[in-house]
JSON list of C-alpha atoms in Angstrom, two decimals:
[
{"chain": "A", "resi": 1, "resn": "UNK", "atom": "CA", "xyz": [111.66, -196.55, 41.70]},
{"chain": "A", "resi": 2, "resn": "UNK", "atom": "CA", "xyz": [113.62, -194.30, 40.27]},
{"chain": "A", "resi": 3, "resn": "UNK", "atom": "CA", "xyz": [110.61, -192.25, 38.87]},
{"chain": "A", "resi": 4, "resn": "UNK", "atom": "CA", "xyz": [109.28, -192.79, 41.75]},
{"chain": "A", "resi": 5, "resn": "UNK", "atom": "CA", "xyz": [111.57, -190.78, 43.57]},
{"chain": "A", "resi": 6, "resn": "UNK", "atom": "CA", "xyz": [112.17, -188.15, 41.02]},
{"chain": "A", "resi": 7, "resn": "UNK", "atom": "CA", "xyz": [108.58, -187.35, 40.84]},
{"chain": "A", "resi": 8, "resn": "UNK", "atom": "CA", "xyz": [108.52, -187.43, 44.93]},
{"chain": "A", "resi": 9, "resn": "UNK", "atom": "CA", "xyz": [111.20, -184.48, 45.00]},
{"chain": "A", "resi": 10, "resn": "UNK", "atom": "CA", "xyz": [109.45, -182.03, 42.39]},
{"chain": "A", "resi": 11, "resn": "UNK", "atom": "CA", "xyz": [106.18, -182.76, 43.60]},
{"chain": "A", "resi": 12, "resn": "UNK", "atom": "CA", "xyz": [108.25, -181.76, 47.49]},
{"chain": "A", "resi": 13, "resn": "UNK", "atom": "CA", "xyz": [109.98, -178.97, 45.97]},
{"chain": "A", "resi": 14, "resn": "UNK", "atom": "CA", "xyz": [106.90, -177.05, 44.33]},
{"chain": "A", "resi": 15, "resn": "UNK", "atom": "CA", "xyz": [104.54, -178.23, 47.79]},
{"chain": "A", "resi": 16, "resn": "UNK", "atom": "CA", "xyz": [106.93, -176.66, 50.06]},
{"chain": "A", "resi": 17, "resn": "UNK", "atom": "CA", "xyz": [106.31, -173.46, 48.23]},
{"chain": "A", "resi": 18, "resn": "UNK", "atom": "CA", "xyz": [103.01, -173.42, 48.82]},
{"chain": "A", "resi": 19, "resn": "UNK", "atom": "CA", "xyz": [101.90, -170.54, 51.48]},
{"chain": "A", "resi": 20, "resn": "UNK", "atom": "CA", "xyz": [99.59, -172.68, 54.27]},
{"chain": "A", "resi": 21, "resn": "UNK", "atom": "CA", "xyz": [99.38, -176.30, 53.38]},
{"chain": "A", "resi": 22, "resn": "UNK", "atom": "CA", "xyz": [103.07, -176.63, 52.04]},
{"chain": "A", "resi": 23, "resn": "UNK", "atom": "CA", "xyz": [104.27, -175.22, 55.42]},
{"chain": "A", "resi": 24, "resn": "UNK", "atom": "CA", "xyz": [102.54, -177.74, 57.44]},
{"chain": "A", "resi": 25, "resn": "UNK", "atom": "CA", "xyz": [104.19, -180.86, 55.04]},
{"chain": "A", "resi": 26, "resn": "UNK", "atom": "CA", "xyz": [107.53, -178.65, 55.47]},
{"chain": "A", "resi": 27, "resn": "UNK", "atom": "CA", "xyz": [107.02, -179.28, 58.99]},
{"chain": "A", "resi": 28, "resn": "UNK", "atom": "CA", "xyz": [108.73, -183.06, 58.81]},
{"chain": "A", "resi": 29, "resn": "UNK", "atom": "CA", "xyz": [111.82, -181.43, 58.73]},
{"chain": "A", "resi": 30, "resn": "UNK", "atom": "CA", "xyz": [111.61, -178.97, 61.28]},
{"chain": "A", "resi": 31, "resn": "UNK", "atom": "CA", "xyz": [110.36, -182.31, 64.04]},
{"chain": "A", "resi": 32, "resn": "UNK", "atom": "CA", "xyz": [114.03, -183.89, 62.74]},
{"chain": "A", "resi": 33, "resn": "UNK", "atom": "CA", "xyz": [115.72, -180.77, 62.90]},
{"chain": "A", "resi": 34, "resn": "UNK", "atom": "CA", "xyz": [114.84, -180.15, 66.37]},
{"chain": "A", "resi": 35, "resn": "UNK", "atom": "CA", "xyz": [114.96, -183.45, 67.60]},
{"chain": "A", "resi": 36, "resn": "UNK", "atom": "CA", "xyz": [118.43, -183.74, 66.45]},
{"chain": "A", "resi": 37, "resn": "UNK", "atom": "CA", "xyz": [119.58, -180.67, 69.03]},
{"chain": "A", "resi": 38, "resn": "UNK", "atom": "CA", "xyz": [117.07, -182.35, 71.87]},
{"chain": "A", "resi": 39, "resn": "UNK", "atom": "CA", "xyz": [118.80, -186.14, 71.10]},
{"chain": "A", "resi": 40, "resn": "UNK", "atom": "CA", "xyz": [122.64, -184.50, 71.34]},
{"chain": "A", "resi": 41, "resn": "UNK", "atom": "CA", "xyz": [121.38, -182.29, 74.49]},
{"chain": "A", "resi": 42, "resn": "UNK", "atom": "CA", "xyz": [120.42, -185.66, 76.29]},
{"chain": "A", "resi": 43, "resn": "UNK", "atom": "CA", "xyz": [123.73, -188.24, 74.82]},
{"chain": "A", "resi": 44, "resn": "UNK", "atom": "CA", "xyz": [125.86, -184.82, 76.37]},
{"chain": "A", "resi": 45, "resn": "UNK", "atom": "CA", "xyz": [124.77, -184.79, 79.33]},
{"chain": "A", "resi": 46, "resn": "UNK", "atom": "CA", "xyz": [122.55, -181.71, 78.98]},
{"chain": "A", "resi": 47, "resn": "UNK", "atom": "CA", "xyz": [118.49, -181.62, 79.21]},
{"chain": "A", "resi": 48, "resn": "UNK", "atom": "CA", "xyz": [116.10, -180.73, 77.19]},
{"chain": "A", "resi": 49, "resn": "UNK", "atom": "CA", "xyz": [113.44, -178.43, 78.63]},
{"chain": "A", "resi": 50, "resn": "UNK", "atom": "CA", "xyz": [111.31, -178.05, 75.75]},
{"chain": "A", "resi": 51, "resn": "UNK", "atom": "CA", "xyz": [110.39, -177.89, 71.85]},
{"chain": "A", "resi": 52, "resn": "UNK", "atom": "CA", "xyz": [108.51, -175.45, 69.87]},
{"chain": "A", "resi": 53, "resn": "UNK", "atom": "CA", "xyz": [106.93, -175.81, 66.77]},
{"chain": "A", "resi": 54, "resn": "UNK", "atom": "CA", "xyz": [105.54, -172.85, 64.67]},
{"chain": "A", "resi": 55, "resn": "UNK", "atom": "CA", "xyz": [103.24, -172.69, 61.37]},
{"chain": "A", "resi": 56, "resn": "UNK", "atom": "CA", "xyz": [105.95, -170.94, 59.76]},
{"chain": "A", "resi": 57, "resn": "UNK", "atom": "CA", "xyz": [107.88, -174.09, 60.22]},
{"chain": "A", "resi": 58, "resn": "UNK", "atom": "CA", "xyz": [110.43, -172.67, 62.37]},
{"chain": "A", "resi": 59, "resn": "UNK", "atom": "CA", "xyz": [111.24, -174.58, 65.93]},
{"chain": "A", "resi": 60, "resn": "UNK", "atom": "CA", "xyz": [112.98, -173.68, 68.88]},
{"chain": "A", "resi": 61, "resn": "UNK", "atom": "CA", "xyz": [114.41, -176.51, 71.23]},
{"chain": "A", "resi": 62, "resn": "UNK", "atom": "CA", "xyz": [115.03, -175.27, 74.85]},
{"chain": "A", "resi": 63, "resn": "UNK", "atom": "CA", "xyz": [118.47, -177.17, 76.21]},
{"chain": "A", "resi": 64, "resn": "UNK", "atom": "CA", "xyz": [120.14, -176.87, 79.22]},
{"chain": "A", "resi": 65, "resn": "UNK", "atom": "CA", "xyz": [123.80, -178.01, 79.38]},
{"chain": "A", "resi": 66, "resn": "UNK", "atom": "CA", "xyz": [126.91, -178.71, 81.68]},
{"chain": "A", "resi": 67, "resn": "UNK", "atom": "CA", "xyz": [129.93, -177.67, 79.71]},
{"chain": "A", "resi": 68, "resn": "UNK", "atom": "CA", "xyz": [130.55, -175.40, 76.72]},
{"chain": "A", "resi": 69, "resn": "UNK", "atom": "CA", "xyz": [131.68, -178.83, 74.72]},
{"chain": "A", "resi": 70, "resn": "UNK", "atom": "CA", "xyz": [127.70, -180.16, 75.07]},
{"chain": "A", "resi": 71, "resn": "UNK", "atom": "CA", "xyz": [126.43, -176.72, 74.12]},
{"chain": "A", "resi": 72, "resn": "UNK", "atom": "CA", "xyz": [128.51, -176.60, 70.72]},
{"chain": "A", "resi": 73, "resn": "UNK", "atom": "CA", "xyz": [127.40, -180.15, 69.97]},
{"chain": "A", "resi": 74, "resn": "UNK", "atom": "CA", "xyz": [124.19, -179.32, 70.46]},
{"chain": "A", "resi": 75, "resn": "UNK", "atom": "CA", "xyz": [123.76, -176.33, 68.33]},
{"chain": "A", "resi": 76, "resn": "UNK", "atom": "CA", "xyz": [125.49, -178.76, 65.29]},
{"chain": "A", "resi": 77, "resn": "UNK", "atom": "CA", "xyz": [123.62, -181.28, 65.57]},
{"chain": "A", "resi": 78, "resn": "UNK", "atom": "CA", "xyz": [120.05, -179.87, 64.05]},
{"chain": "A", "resi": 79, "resn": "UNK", "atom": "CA", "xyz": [120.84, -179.26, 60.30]},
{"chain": "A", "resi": 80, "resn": "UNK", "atom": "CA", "xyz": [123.63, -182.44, 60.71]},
{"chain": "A", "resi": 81, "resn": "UNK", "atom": "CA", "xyz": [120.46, -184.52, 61.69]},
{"chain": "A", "resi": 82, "resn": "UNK", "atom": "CA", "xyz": [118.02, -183.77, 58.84]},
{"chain": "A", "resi": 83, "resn": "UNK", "atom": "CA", "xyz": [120.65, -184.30, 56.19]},
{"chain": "A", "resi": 84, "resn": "UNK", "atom": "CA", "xyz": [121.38, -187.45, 57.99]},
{"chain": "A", "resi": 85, "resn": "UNK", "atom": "CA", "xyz": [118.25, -188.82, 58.22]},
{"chain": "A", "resi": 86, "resn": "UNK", "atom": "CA", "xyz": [117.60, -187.27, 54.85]},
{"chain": "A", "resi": 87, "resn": "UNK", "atom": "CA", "xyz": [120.53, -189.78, 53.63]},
{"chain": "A", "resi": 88, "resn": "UNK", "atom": "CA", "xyz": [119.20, -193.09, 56.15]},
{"chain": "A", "resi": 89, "resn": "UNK", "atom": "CA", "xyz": [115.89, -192.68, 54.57]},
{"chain": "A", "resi": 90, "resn": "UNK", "atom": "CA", "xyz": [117.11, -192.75, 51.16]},
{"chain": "A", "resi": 91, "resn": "UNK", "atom": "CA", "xyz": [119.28, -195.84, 51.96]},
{"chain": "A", "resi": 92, "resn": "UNK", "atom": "CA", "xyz": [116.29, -198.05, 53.45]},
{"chain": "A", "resi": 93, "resn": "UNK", "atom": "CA", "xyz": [113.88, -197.17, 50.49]},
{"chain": "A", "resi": 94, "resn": "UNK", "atom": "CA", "xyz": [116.74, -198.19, 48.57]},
{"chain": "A", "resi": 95, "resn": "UNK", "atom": "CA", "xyz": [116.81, -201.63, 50.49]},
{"chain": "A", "resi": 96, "resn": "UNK", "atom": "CA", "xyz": [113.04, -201.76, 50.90]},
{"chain": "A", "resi": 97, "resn": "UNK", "atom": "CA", "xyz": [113.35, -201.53, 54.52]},
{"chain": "A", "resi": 98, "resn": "UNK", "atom": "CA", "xyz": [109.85, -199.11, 54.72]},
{"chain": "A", "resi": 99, "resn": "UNK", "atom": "CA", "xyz": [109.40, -200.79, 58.19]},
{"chain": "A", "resi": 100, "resn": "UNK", "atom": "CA", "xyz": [112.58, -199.59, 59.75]},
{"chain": "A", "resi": 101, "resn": "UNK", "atom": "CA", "xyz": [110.67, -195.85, 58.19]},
{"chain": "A", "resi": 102, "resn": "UNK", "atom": "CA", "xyz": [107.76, -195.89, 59.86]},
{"chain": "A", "resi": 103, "resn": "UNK", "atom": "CA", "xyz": [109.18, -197.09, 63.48]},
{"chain": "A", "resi": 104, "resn": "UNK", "atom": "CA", "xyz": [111.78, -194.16, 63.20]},
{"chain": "A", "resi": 105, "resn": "UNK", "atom": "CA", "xyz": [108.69, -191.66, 62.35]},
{"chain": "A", "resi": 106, "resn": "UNK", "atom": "CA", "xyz": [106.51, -192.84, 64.50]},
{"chain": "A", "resi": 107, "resn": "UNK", "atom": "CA", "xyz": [109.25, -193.02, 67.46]},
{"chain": "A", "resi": 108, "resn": "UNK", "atom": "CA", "xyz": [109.98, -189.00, 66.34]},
{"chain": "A", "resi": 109, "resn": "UNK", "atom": "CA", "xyz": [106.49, -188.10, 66.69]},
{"chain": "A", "resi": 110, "resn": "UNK", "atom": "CA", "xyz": [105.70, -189.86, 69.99]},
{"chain": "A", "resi": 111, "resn": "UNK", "atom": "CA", "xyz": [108.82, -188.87, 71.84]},
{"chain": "A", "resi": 112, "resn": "UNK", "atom": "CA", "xyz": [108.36, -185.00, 70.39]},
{"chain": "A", "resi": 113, "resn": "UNK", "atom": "CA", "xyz": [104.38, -185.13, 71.63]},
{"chain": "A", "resi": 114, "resn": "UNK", "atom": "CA", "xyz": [104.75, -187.04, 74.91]},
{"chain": "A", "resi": 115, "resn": "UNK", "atom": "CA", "xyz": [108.16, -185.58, 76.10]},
{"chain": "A", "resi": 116, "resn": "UNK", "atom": "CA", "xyz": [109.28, -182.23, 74.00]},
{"chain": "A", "resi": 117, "resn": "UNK", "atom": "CA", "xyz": [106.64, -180.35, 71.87]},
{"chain": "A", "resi": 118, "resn": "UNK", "atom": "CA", "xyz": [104.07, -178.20, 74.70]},
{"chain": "A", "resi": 119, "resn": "UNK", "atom": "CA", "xyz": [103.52, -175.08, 72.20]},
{"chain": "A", "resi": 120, "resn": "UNK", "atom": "CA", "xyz": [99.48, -175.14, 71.24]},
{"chain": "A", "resi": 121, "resn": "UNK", "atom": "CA", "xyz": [100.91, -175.28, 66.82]},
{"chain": "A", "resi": 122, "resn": "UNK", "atom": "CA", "xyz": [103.48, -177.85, 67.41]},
{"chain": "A", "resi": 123, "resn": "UNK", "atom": "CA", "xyz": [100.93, -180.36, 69.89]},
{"chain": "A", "resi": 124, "resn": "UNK", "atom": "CA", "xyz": [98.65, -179.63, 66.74]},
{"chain": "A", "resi": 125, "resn": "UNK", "atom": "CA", "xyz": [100.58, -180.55, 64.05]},
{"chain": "A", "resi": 126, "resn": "UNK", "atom": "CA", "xyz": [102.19, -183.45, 65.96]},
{"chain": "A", "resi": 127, "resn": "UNK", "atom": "CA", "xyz": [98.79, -184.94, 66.95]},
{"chain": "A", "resi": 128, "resn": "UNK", "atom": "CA", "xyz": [96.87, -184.17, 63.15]},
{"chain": "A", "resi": 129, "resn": "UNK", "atom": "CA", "xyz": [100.48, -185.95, 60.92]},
{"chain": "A", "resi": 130, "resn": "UNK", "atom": "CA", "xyz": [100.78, -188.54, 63.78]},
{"chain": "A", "resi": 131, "resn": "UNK", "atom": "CA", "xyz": [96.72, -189.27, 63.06]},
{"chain": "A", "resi": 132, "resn": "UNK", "atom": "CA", "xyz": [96.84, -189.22, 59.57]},
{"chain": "A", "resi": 133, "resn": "UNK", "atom": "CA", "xyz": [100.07, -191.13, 59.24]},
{"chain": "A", "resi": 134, "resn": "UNK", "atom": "CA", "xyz": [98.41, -193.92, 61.43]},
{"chain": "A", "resi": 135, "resn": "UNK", "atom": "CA", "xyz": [94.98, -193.98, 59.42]},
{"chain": "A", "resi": 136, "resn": "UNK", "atom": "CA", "xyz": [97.45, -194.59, 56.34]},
{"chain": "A", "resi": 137, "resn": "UNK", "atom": "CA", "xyz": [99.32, -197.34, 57.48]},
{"chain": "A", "resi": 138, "resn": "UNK", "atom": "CA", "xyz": [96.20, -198.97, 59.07]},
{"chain": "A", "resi": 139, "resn": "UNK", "atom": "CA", "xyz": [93.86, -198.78, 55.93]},
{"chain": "A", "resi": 140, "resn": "UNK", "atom": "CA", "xyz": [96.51, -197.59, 52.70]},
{"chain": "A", "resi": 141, "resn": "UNK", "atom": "CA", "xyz": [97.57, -200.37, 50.36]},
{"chain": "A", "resi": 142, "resn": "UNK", "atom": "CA", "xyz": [101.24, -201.15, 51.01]},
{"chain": "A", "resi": 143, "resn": "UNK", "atom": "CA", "xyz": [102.48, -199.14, 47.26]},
{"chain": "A", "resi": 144, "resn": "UNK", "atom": "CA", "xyz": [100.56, -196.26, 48.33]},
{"chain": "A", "resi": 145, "resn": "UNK", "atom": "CA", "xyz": [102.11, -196.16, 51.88]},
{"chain": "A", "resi": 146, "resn": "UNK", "atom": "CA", "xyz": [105.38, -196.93, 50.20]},
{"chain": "A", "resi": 147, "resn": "UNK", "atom": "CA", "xyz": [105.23, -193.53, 47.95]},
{"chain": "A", "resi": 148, "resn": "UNK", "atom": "CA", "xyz": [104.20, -191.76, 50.66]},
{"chain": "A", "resi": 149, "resn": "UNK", "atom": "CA", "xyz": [107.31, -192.60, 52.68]},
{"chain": "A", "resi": 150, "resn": "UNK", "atom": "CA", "xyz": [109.09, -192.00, 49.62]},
{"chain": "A", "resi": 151, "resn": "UNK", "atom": "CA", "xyz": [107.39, -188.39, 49.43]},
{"chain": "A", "resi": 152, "resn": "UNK", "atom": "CA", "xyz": [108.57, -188.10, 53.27]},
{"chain": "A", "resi": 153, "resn": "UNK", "atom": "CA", "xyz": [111.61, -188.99, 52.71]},
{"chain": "A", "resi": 154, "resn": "UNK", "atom": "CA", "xyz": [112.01, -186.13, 49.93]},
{"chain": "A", "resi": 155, "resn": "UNK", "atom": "CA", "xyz": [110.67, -183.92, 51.93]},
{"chain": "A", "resi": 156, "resn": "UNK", "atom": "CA", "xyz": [113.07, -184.21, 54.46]},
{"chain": "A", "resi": 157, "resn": "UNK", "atom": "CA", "xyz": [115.62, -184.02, 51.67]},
{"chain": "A", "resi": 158, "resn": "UNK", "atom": "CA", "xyz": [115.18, -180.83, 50.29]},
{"chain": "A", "resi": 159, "resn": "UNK", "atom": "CA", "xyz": [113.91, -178.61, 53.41]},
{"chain": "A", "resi": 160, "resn": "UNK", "atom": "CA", "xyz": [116.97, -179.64, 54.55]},
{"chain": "A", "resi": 161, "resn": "UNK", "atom": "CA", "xyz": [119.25, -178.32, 51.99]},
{"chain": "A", "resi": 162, "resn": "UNK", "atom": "CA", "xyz": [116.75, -174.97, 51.69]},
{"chain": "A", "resi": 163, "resn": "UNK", "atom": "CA", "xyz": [116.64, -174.29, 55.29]},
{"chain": "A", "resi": 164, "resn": "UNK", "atom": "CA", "xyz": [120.28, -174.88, 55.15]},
{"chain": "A", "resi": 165, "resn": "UNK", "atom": "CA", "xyz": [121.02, -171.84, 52.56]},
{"chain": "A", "resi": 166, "resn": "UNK", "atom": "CA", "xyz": [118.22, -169.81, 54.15]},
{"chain": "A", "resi": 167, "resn": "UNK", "atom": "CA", "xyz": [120.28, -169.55, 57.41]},
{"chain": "A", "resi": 168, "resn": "UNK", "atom": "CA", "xyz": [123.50, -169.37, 55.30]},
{"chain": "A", "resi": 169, "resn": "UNK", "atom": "CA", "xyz": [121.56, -166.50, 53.62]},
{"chain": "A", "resi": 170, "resn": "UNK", "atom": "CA", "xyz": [120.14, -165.23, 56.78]},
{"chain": "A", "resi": 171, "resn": "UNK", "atom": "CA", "xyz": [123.93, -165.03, 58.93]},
{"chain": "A", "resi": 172, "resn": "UNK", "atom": "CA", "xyz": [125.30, -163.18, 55.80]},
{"chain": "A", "resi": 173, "resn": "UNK", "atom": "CA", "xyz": [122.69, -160.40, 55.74]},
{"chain": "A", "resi": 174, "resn": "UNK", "atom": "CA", "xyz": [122.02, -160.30, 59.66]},
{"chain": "A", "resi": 175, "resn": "UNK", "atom": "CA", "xyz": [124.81, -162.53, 61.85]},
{"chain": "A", "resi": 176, "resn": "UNK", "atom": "CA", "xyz": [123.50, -162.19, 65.39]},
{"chain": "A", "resi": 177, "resn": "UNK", "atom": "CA", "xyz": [119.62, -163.67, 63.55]},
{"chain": "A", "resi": 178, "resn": "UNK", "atom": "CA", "xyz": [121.16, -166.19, 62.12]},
{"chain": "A", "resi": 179, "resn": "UNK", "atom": "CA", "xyz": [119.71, -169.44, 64.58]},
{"chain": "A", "resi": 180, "resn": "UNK", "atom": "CA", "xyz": [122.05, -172.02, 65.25]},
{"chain": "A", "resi": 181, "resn": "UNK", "atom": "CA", "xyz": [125.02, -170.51, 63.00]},
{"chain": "A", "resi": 182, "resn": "UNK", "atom": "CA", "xyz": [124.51, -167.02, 65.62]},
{"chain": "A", "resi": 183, "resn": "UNK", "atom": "CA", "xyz": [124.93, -169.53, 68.56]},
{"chain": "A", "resi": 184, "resn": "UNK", "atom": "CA", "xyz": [127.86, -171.39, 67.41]},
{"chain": "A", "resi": 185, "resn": "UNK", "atom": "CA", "xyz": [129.78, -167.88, 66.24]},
{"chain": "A", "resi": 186, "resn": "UNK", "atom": "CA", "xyz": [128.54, -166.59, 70.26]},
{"chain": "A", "resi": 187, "resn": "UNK", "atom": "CA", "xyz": [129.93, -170.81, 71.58]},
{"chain": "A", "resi": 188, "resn": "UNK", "atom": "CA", "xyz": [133.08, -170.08, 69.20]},
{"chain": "A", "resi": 189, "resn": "UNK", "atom": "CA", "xyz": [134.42, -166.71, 69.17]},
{"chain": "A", "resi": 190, "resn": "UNK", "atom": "CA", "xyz": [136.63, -167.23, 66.20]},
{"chain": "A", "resi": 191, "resn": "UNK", "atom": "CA", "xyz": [134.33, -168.61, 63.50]},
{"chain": "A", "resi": 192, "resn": "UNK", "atom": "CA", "xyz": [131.75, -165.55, 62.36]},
{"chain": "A", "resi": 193, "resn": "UNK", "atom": "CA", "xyz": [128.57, -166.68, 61.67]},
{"chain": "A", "resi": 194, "resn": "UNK", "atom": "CA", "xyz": [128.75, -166.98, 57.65]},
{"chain": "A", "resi": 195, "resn": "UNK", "atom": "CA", "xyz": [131.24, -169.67, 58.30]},
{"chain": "A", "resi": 196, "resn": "UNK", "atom": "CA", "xyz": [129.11, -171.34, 59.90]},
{"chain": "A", "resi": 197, "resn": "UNK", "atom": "CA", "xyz": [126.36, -171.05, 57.14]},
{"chain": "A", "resi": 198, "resn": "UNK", "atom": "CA", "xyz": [128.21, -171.81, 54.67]},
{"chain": "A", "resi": 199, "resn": "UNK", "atom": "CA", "xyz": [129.42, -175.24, 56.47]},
{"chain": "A", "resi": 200, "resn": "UNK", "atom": "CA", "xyz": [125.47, -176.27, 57.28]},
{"chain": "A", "resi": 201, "resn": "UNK", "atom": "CA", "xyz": [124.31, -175.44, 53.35]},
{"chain": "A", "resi": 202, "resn": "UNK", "atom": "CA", "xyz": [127.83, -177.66, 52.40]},
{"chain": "A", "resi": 203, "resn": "UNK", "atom": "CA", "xyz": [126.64, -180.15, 54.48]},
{"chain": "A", "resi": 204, "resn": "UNK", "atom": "CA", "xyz": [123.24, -180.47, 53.48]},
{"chain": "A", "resi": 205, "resn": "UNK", "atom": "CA", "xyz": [124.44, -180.08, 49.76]},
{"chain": "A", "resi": 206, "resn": "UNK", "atom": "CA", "xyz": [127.35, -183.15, 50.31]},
{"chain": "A", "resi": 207, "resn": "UNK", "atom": "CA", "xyz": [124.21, -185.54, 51.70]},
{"chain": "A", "resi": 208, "resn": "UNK", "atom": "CA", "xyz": [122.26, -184.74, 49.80]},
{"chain": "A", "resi": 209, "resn": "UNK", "atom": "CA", "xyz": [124.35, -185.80, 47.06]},
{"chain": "A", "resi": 210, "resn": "UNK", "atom": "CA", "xyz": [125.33, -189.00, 48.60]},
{"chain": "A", "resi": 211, "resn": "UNK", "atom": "CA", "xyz": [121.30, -189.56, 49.15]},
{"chain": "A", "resi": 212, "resn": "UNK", "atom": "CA", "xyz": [120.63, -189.13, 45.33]},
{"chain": "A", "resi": 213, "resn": "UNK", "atom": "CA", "xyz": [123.44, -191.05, 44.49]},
{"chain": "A", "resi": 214, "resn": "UNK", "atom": "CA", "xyz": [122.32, -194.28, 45.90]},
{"chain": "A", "resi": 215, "resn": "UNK", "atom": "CA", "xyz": [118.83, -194.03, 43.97]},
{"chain": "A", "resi": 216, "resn": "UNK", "atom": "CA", "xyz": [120.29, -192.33, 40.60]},
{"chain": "A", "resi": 217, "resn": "UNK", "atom": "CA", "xyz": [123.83, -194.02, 39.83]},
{"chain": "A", "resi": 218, "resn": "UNK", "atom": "CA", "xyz": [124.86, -197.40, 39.63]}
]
């Protein structure tokens, strides 16, 4: 397994470089990502109006909230997620729970197509991975649908930590751009926007740690 795994995060790494058909893959992420915010809109008692996804596998998750405390929470919650289910995935492959995998992926991409996602890219992409995950699970042999959960579950992994220090980058260079760390620094006057980066590429780096470490030491 645990060549397995290795071989799943270089082969993620150098695919999520790749200009058209690594952005798409990349795309896992950005479902989690956003559907963290939309899931910690709802349990605050704010709404979620709706989710776009875009082929340069950025998102944007429309929320509507009812007190400053839900809004702050909100904008959190999307690099917290993908780290975190970065770090669940990594624990059930672990355990061989690849059942618990697919019922959390396919729940993401039915909730996100039937409830969040109405941008023409994101419907696309949702529909086309939902399709092809589904034809693999119906006709794959169970090791090959097991390394490709493994793959998925890398992928999450490390677009998570790289979007993470590309908006720590990005709120360095130009604050007010800077996403989720801009809207936090706006939420909470005192805490500039490079804090905030720096504390979502931490994050990412601390899980991702704690991820690897289940798989790579004893």
């Amino acid at each position: 397994m645990k060549v397995q795994i290795a071989t799943s995060l270089i082969l993620a790494l150098l695919l999520t470089q790749a200009p058209i058909i690594g952005k798409y893959f990349a795309m896992i992420n950005t479902m989690i990502h956003e559907s963290g915010h939309s899931l910690m809109a709802l349990l605050t008692g704010g709404e979620v109006r709706n989710v776009s996804l875009f082929s340069n596998t950025s998102g944007v998750t429309m929320t509507g909230h009812t007190s400053w405390f839900s809004h702050v929470l909100t904008s959190l919650s999307g690099y917290l997620f993908s780290s975190l289910t970065a770090l669940l995935f990594f624990h059930l492959i672990v355990k061989g729970h690849y059942q618990v995998m697919i019922f959390i992926l396919m729940g993401f991409l039915a909730i996100n197509l039937l409830f969040w996602v109405r941008n023409f890219y994101g419907v696309f992409w949702l529909i086309t991975f939902g399709a092809a995950f589904i034809y693999l699970l119906k006709s794959g042999h169970q090791s090959i649908v097991q390394y490709v959960l493994i793959f998925i579950a890398s992928l999450i992994l490390v677009e998570a930590v790289m979007s993470a220090f590309t908006i720590m980058r990005v709120s360095f260079i130009s604050p007010s751009a800077a996403g989720d760390a801009a809207n936090l620094a706006h939420a909470v006057k005192f805490i500039p926007s490079p804090i905030w980066g720096i504390f979502f590429f931490a994050q990412s780096l601390y899980l991702a740690w704690l991820a690897l470490k289940k798989v790579f030491v004893p």
